[in-house]
Coordinates of C-alpha atoms in Angstrom, one line a residue:
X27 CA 79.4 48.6 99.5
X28 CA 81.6 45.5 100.6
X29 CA 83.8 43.9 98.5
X30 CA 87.1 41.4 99.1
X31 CA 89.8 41.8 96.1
X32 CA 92.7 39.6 96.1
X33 CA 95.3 39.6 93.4
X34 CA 98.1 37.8 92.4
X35 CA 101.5 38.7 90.7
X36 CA 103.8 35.9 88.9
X37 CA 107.4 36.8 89.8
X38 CA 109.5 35.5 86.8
X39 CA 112.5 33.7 88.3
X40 CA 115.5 35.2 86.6
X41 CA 119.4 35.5 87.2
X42 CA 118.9 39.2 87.6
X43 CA 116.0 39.2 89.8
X44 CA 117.5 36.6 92.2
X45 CA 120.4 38.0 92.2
X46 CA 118.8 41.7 93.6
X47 CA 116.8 39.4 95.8
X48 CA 119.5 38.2 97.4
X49 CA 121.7 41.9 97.7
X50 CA 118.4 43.0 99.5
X51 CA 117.4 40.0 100.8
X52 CA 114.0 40.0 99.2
X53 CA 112.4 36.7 99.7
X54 CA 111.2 35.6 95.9
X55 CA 108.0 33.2 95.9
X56 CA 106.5 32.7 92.8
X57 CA 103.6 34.6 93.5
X58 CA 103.1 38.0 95.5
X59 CA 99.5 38.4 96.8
X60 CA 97.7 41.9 97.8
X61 CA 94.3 41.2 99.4
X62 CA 91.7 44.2 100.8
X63 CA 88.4 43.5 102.0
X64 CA 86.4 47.2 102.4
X65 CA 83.5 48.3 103.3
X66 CA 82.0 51.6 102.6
X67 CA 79.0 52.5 103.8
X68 CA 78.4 55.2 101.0
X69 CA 74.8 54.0 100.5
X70 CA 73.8 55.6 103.8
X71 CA 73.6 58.9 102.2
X72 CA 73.6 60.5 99.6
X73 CA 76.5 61.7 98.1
X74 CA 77.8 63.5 94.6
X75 CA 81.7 63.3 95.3
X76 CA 84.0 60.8 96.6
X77 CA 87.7 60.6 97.0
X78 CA 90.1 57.6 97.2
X79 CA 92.9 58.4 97.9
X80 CA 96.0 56.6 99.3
X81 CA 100.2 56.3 98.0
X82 CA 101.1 55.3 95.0
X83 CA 100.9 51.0 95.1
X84 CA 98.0 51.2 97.9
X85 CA 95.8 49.2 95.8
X86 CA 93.8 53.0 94.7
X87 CA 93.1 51.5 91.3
X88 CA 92.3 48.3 91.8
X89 CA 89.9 49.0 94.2
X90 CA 87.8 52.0 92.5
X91 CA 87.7 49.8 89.9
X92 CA 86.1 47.0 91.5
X93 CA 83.7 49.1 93.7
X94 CA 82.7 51.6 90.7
X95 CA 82.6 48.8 88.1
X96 CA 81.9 50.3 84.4
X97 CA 82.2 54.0 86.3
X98 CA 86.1 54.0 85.8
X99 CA 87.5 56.1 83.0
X100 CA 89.9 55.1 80.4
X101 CA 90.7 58.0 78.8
X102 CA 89.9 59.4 75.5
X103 CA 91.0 60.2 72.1
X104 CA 92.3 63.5 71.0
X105 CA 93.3 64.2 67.6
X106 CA 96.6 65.5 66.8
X107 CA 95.6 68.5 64.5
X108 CA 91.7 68.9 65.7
X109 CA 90.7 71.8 68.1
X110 CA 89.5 70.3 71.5
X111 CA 86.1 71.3 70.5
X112 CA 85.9 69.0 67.4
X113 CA 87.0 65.4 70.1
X114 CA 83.9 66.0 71.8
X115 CA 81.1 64.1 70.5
X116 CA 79.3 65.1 67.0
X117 CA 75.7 64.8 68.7
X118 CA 76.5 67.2 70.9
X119 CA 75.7 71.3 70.5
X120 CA 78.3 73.6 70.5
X121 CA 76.7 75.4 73.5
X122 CA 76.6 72.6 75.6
X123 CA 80.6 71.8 74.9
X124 CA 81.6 75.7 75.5
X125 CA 79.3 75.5 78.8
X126 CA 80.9 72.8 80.2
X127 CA 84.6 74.0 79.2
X128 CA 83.6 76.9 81.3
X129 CA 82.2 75.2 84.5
X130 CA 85.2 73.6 85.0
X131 CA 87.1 76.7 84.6
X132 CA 88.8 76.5 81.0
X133 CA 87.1 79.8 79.8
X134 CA 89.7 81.0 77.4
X135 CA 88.1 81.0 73.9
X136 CA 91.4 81.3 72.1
X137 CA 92.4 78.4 73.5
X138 CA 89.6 76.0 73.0
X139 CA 90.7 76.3 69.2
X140 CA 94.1 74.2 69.7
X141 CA 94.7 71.0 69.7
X142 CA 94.8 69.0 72.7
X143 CA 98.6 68.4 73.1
X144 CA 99.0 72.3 72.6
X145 CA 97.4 72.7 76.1
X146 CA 99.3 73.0 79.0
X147 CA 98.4 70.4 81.7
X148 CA 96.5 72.0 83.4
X149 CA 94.4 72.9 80.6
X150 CA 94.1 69.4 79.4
X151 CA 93.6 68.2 83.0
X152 CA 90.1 70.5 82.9
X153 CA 88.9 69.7 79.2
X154 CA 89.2 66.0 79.9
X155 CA 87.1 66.7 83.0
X156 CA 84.2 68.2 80.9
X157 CA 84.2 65.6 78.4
X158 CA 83.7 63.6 81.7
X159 CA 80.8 65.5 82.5
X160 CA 79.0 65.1 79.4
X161 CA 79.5 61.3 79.5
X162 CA 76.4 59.4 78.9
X163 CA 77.5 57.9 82.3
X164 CA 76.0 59.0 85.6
X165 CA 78.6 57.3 87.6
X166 CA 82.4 58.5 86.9
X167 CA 86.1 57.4 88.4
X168 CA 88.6 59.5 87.4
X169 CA 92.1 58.1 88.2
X170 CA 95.3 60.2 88.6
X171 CA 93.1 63.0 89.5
X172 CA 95.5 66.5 89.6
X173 CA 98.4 64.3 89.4
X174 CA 99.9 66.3 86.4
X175 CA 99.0 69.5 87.6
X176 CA 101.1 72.5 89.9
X177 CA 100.1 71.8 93.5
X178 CA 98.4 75.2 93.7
X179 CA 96.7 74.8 90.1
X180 CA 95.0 71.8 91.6
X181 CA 93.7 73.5 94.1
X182 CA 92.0 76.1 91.9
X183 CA 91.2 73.3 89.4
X184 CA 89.2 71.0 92.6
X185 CA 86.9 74.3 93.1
X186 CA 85.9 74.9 90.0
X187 CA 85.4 71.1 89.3
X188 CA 83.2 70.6 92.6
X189 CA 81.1 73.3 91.8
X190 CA 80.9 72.1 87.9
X191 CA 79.9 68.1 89.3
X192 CA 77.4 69.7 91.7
X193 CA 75.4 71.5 89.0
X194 CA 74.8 68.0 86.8
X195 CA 73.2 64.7 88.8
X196 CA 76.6 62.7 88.3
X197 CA 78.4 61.0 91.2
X198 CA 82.0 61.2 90.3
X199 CA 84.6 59.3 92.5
X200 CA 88.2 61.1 92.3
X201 CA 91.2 59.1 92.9
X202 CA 94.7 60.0 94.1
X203 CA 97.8 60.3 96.2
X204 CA 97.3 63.9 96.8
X205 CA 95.9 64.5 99.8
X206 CA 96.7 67.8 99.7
X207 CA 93.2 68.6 97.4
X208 CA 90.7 67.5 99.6
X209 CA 89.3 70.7 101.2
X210 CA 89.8 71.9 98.2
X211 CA 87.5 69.5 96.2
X212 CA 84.7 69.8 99.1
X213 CA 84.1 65.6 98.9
X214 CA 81.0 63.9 100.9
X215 CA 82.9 61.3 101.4
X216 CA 87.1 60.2 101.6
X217 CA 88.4 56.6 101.9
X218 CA 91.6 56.4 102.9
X219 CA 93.9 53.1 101.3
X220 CA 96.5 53.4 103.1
X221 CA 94.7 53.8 106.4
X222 CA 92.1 52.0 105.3
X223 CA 89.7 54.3 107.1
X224 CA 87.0 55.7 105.9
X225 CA 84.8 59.1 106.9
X226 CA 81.9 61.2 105.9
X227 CA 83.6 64.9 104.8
X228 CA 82.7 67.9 106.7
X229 CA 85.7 69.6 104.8
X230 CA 85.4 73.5 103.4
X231 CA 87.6 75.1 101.2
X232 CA 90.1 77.4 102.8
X233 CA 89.3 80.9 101.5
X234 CA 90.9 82.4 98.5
X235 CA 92.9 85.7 99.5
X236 CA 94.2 87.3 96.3
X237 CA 96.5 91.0 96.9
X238 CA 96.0 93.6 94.4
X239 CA 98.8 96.3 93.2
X240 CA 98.8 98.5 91.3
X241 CA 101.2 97.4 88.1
X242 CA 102.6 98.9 85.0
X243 CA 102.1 98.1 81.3
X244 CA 104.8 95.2 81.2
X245 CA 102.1 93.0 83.0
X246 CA 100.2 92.7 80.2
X247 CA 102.3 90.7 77.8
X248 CA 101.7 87.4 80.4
X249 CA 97.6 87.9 80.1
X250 CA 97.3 89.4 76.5
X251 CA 96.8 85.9 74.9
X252 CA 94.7 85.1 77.1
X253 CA 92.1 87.8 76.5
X254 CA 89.2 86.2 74.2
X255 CA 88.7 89.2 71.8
X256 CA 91.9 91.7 71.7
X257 CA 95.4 91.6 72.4
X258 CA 95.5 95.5 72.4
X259 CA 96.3 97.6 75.7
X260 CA 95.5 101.1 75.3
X261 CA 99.2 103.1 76.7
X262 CA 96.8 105.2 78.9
X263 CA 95.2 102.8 80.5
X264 CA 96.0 101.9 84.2
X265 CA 96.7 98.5 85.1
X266 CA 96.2 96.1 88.3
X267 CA 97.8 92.5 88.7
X268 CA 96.1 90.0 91.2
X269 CA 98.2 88.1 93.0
X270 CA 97.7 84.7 94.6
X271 CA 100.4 82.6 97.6
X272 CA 102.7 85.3 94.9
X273 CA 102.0 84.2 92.2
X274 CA 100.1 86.1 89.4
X275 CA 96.8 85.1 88.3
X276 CA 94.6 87.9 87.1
X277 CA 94.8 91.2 85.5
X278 CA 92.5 94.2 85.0
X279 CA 93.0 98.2 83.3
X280 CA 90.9 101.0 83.6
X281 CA 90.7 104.1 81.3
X282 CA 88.8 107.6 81.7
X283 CA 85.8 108.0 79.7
X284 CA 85.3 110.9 78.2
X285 CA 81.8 112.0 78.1
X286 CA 80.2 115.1 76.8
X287 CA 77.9 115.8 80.3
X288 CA 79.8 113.5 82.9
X289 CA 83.0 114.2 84.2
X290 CA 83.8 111.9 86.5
X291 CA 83.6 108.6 84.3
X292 CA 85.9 105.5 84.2
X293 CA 85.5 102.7 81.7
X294 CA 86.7 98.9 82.7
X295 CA 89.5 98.3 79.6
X296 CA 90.4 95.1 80.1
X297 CA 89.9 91.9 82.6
X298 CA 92.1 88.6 82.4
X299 CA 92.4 85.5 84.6
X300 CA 95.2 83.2 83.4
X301 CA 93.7 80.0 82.6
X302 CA 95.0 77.4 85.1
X303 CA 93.0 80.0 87.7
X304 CA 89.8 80.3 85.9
X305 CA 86.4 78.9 87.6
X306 CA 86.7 80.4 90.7
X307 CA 84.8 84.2 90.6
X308 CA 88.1 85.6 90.2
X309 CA 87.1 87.9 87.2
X310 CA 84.2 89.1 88.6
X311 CA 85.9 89.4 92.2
X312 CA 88.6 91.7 90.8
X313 CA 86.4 93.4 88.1
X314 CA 84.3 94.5 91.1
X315 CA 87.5 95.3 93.7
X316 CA 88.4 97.3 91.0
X317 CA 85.1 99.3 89.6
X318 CA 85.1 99.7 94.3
X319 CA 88.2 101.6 93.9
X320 CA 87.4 104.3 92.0
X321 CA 83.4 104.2 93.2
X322 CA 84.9 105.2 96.5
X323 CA 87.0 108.0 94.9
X324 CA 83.6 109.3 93.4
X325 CA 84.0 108.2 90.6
X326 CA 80.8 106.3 88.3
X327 CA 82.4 102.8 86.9
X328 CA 80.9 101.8 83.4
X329 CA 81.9 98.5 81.3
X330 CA 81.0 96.4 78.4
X331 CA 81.4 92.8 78.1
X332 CA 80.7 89.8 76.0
X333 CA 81.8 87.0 77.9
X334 CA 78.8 85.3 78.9
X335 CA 79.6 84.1 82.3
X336 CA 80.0 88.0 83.5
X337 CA 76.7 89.4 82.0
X338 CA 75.3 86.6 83.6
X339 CA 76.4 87.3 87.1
X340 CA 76.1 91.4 86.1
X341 CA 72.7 91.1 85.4
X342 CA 71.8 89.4 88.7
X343 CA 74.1 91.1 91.2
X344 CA 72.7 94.1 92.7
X345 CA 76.2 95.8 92.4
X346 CA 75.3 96.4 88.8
X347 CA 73.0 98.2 86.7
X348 CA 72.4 97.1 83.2
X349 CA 72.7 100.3 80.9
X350 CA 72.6 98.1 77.4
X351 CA 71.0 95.4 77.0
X352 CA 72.1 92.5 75.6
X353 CA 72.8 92.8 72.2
X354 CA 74.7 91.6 68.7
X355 CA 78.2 93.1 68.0
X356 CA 80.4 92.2 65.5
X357 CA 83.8 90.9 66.6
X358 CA 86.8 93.0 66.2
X359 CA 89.1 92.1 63.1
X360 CA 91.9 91.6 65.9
X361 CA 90.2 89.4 67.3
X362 CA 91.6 86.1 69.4
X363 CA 88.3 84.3 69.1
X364 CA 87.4 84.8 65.3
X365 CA 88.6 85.5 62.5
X366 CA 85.6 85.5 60.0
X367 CA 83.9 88.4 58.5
X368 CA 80.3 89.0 59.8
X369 CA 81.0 86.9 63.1
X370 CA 78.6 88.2 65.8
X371 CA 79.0 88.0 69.4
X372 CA 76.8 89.3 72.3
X373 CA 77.1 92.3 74.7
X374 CA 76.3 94.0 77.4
X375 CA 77.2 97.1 79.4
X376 CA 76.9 97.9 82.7
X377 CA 77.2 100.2 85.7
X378 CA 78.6 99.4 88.9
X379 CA 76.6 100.7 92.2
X380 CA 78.9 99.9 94.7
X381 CA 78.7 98.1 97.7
X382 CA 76.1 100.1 99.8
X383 CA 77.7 100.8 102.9
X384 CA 75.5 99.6 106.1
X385 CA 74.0 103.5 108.5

């Protein structure tokens, strides 16, 4: 793709702006002009992701815009009182809006029921991205990409994005002055304005290395809204807090089961990622570090969940053993997600197996 842009600014001749001209010695002409003529050879490949980036005033905009013509994304309307879930097109099925709120890592239930200027930024960074991704459009620019978002909440945010673009036959071109995403977001490609150089990506993301401690019941007050069906922590349960470059992202509790024949029985209480670290495997990761634990202290490792995203990796990971198959339950009266009489959701309960140990 090869294009030349040129454009042209009128500089208004003022007392004020000659007189800063002058303090700085700024030479005023009555028209400032910004030319780039690129070529990217992105039709050599194929290709799903691209970033632009470059500092702010390289000419990022202007240019995606003119290479990605109709592609570039102005935005789009959020209602003031209206849950998220409502500003996404009427033709579309609830299903397909909850499913692409979770690709892109914004599983929290609870929350999709706000408004969209109740979300934090990250959150609204991610619900914008899959209204993106259920665009009509097979070709997307998204501007300011991450650039409202904690540095380390971007990174999370560019995994769970890649892997959400690379499930769907968009392109999408991301564009911004943080370089610090790109092995993060996994691109094919990167052009470079500011260099103006341009490079096929061989980037990996570096690898997530999350600590586990042990931590007591005053953890739970940071995850408990965050937990799509109960607030409730049971006072015997023991609690774990995952940590990530310190800072806390996820937290699971265990209880013992009492059972009439087994003894040796432990029951998975509760699992929470905070949102801005969602999309990732981080709940399955630490559900399964966990259920490890006590499987190693001989101990067998039951659960039950409804979140659909787990019983779908459960039920295909040979860590697991499906004890109950999936079923209709009706939602707790405490419940975060809803609040109507005869609501139903769907379960499932497993065993873990372990990881089987190789000799």
């Amino acid at each position: 793709m090869k294009i030349n842009v040129q454009r042209e600014y009128q500089i208004s001749k003022t007392f004020r702006t000659e007189k800063v001209a002058s303090m700085f010695d700024v030479p005023i002409e009555e028209k400032f002009k910004k030319k780039w003529e690129i070529d990217l050879p992105i039709e050599e490949k194929k290709w799903q992701i691209g970033l632009i980036i470059g500092h702010s005033g390289s000419g990022k905009t202007t240019i995606a815009k003119q290479l990605f013509k109709g592609a570039y994304l102005e935005g789009y309307n959020w209602g003031s009182n209206n849950s998220v879930l409502d500003d996404f097109d009427s033709d579309l099925d609830s299903k397909d809006i909850t499913d692409a709120l979770s690709r892109v890592g914004f599983s929290s239930p609870p929350h999709w029921m706000l408004p969209f200027n109740s979300l934090s930024n990250g959150q609204k960074f991610r619900v914008e991205l899959a209204r993106a991704l259920l665009d009509k459009k097979d070709k997307l620019v998204i501007d300011e990409f991450t650039s409202l978002v904690d540095r380390d909440v971007a990174k999370i945010s560019c995994v769970a994005v890649s892997k959400a673009i690379r499930k769907t036959k968009k392109q999408v071109v991301a564009v911004t002055c943080h370089e610090d995403i790109s092995e993060w977001l996994e691109p094919d490609w990167i052009y470079n304005v500011s260099t103006q150089t341009f490079e096929w990506s061989l980037l990996r993301r570096p690898q997530i290395d999350v600590q586990l401690f042990e931590v007591s019941h005053t953890a739970w007050p940071l995850f408990r809204e965050h937990h799509y069906l109960s607030a409730n922590l049971n006072v015997s349960a023991k609690c774990y807090g995952a940590f990530w470059n310190d800072n806390p992202v996820g937290f699971a509790a265990v209880l013992h089961f009492p059972h009439p024949r087994i003894k040796n029985m432990k029951r998975g209480h509760r699992v929470v990622i905070l949102p801005d670290f969602q999309g990732v495997g981080l709940g399955n990761r630490l559900s399964e570090f966990v259920a490890q634990i006590y499987h190693d202290k001989g101990f067998r490792y039951v659960t039950t969940t409804s979140h659909p995203a787990m019983i779908h990796y459960r039920a295909k990971s040979k860590k697991w053993r499906m004890t109950q198959k999936i079923k209709s339950r009706s939602v707790p009266k405490n419940s975060l997600l809803v609040k109507k009489k005869g609501h139903e959701r769907l379960t499932a309960s497993f065993e873990y197996l372990g990881i089987k140990k190789e000799g």
